[in-house]
CSV table of C-alpha atoms and ligand atoms in Angstrom, one decimal:
chain,number,residue,atom,x,y,z
A,26,MET,CA,101.3,96.4,119.8
A,27,SER,CA,101.9,93.1,122.3
A,28,GLU,CA,99.4,92.7,125.3
A,29,LYS,CA,102.5,92.0,127.9
A,30,LYS,CA,104.5,95.3,129.4
A,31,MET,CA,107.4,94.6,127.0
A,32,ASP,CA,111.0,94.9,129.0
A,33,ALA,CA,114.5,96.2,128.2
A,34,VAL,CA,116.2,93.1,126.2
A,35,GLU,CA,112.8,93.2,123.9
A,36,GLU,CA,112.5,97.2,122.8
A,37,LYS,CA,116.4,96.6,122.6
A,38,ALA,CA,116.3,94.2,120.7
A,39,ARG,CA,113.3,95.8,118.7
A,40,GLN,CA,114.5,98.7,118.6
A,41,LEU,CA,118.4,97.4,116.5
A,42,LEU,CA,116.1,96.2,113.6
A,43,THR,CA,114.7,98.9,113.3
A,44,GLU,CA,118.2,100.6,113.6
A,45,ARG,CA,120.0,98.5,110.8
A,46,GLY,CA,117.2,99.2,108.1
A,47,VAL,CA,114.9,96.3,108.4
A,48,SER,CA,110.7,96.7,110.2
A,49,LEU,CA,108.5,94.2,110.7
A,50,HIS,CA,106.6,94.6,107.5
A,51,ASP,CA,109.6,93.8,105.8
A,52,ILE,CA,109.6,90.5,107.5
A,53,ALA,CA,105.9,89.8,107.1
A,54,ASP,CA,107.4,90.0,103.0
A,55,LEU,CA,109.3,87.3,103.2
A,56,VAL,CA,107.1,85.0,105.7
A,57,TYR,CA,104.1,85.8,102.7
A,58,PHE,CA,106.7,85.3,100.2
A,59,LEU,CA,107.8,81.3,101.9
A,60,GLN,CA,104.0,80.5,103.0
A,61,VAL,CA,102.1,82.1,100.1
A,62,LYS,CA,101.9,79.1,98.0
A,63,TYR,CA,100.3,77.1,100.8
A,64,HIS,CA,97.8,79.3,102.1
A,65,PRO,CA,96.6,81.1,99.0
A,66,GLU,CA,94.5,83.1,101.0
A,67,LEU,CA,97.0,84.5,103.0
A,68,ASP,CA,97.6,88.3,104.6
A,69,LEU,CA,99.9,90.1,105.2
A,70,ASP,CA,98.5,91.1,108.9
A,71,ASP,CA,98.5,87.2,109.5
A,72,CYS,CA,102.1,87.2,108.9
A,73,TYR,CA,102.7,90.5,111.0
A,74,ASP,CA,101.2,88.5,114.1
A,75,ASN,CA,103.0,85.7,113.3
A,76,VAL,CA,106.6,88.2,113.1
A,77,ASP,CA,105.8,89.9,116.2
A,78,ARG,CA,105.1,86.7,118.5
A,79,VAL,CA,108.5,85.5,117.5
A,80,ILE,CA,110.2,88.2,118.5
A,81,ARG,CA,108.4,88.5,121.8
A,82,LYS,CA,110.8,84.7,122.2
A,83,ARG,CA,113.3,85.7,124.4
A,84,GLU,CA,115.8,83.2,122.5
A,85,VAL,CA,115.3,85.3,119.5
A,86,GLN,CA,115.5,88.7,121.0
A,87,ASN,CA,118.9,87.1,122.3
A,88,ALA,CA,120.3,86.3,119.0
A,89,ILE,CA,119.1,89.8,117.2
A,90,LEU,CA,121.4,91.5,120.3
A,91,THR,CA,124.5,89.5,119.8
A,92,GLY,CA,124.3,89.4,115.8
A,93,ILE,CA,123.4,93.2,115.2
A,94,GLN,CA,126.1,93.9,117.9
A,95,LEU,CA,128.7,91.8,116.0
A,96,ASP,CA,127.7,93.3,112.7
A,97,ILE,CA,127.8,97.1,114.4
A,98,LEU,CA,132.2,96.5,116.1
A,99,ALA,CA,132.3,94.5,112.8
A,100,GLU,CA,131.7,98.2,110.6
A,101,LYS,CA,132.8,100.9,113.0
A,102,GLY,CA,136.3,98.3,113.1
A,103,LEU,CA,136.3,97.4,116.8
A,104,LEU,CA,137.0,94.1,116.4
A,105,GLU,CA,140.1,92.1,117.0
A,106,GLN,CA,141.9,90.4,114.3
A,107,PRO,CA,141.5,88.2,112.0
A,108,LEU,CA,138.1,88.2,113.5
A,109,GLN,CA,137.4,91.5,112.6
A,110,GLY,CA,138.5,91.0,108.4
A,111,ILE,CA,135.7,87.2,108.9
A,112,ILE,CA,133.1,89.6,110.0
A,113,ASP,CA,134.2,93.0,107.7
A,114,ARG,CA,134.7,90.3,104.1
A,115,ASP,CA,131.1,87.9,105.4
A,116,GLU,CA,133.7,84.9,104.7
A,117,GLY,CA,131.6,82.2,103.8
A,118,LEU,CA,133.3,79.7,105.6
A,119,TYR,CA,132.3,81.3,108.8
A,120,GLY,CA,129.1,80.0,109.7
A,121,VAL,CA,128.8,81.3,113.1
A,122,ASP,CA,126.5,83.7,111.7
A,123,GLU,CA,124.8,80.1,110.6
A,124,ILE,CA,124.2,79.4,114.1
A,125,ILE,CA,123.0,82.3,115.8
A,126,ALA,CA,119.9,82.4,113.2
A,127,LEU,CA,119.9,78.1,113.6
A,128,SER,CA,118.5,78.9,117.8
A,129,ILE,CA,116.2,81.3,116.1
A,130,VAL,CA,114.7,78.9,113.5
A,131,ASN,CA,115.1,76.1,116.0
A,132,VAL,CA,112.4,77.4,118.3
A,133,TYR,CA,109.9,76.4,116.5
A,134,GLY,CA,110.8,73.3,115.1
A,135,SER,CA,112.2,71.6,111.4
A,136,ILE,CA,109.7,73.3,109.3
A,137,GLY,CA,111.5,76.4,109.7
A,138,PHE,CA,115.3,74.1,109.1
A,139,THR,CA,113.5,73.6,104.8
A,140,ASN,CA,112.1,77.4,104.6
A,141,TYR,CA,116.1,78.8,106.2
A,142,GLY,CA,117.6,77.3,103.5
A,143,TYR,CA,114.9,77.6,100.3
A,144,ILE,CA,115.0,81.5,101.8
A,145,ASP,CA,118.6,82.1,102.5
A,146,LYS,CA,119.2,81.0,98.6
A,147,GLN,CA,116.5,82.4,96.9
A,148,LYS,CA,117.9,85.8,99.0
A,149,PRO,CA,113.8,87.7,98.2
A,150,GLY,CA,113.2,91.2,100.0
A,151,ILE,CA,115.2,92.8,103.0
A,152,LEU,CA,117.1,90.1,102.2
A,153,GLU,CA,119.0,91.1,99.0
A,154,LYS,CA,118.9,94.7,100.8
A,155,LEU,CA,121.3,93.4,103.2
A,156,ASN,CA,123.5,91.6,101.2
A,157,ASP,CA,124.1,94.2,98.9
A,158,LYS,CA,127.6,94.8,99.6
A,159,SER,CA,128.3,98.5,98.3
A,160,SER,CA,125.9,99.7,101.2
A,161,GLY,CA,129.2,100.5,103.7
A,162,LYS,CA,127.6,99.3,105.8
A,163,CYS,CA,127.8,95.2,107.7
A,164,HIS,CA,124.6,92.9,107.8
A,165,THR,CA,126.9,89.5,107.9
A,166,PHE,CA,124.5,88.4,111.2
A,167,LEU,CA,122.3,90.2,110.7
A,168,ASP,CA,120.7,88.9,107.3
A,169,ASP,CA,120.0,85.4,108.7
A,170,ILE,CA,119.0,86.5,111.7
A,171,VAL,CA,116.1,88.0,110.2
A,172,GLY,CA,115.4,85.3,107.0
A,173,ALA,CA,115.4,82.3,110.4
A,174,ILE,CA,113.0,85.1,112.0
A,175,ALA,CA,110.6,84.8,109.0
A,176,ALA,CA,111.5,81.0,108.8
A,177,ALA,CA,110.3,80.5,111.7
A,178,ALA,CA,107.3,83.0,112.0
A,179,SER,CA,106.3,80.4,108.7
A,180,SER,CA,106.4,77.8,110.6
A,181,ARG,CA,104.4,78.6,113.4
A,182,LEU,CA,102.0,79.9,111.0
A,183,ALA,CA,102.1,76.0,108.8
A,184,HIS,CA,101.4,74.7,112.9
A,185,ARG,CA,98.1,77.3,113.5
A,186,ALA,CA,96.9,76.0,110.0
A,187,ALA,CA,97.0,72.3,110.1
A,188,ASN,CA,95.5,73.0,113.6
A,189,VAL,CA,92.5,75.2,112.6
A,190,GLU,CA,92.4,72.6,109.8
B,5,LIG,MG1,125.4,86.4,107.0
């Protein structure tokens, strides 16, 4: 998959995404959703490749490790109150989930912010699944992280396309 050897942080970040039910293909589908209107000949392999590149960034891996860890602890009821309840209920005014996600979007500049806001409103594909509260899972952080990776990968793709054209 990657030329360079994966270190423990990257390996764990990728493993956590998989364990929490998110594949890179799911995120690639979101990138396709965001970008196909600007690049009609876009293919899913391009989307996948950009997602994979985004996940190689340490900032992104750190956000994944931190956010998913909090989701897991909340799901197990292991956090102290009031944080336990706030994360478990995915309270709208909490906002730290979005701040962590923005640290991912930040990596590829300002187009990412627009994409992130848009996909967070639309909630296509895997984002709809993660937001299904009836699953018994806590994805308060993960849904924002996945949206942010898709937004960052879209920015990366858009910048590269602009350089080619
Ligand atoms: Mg959230």
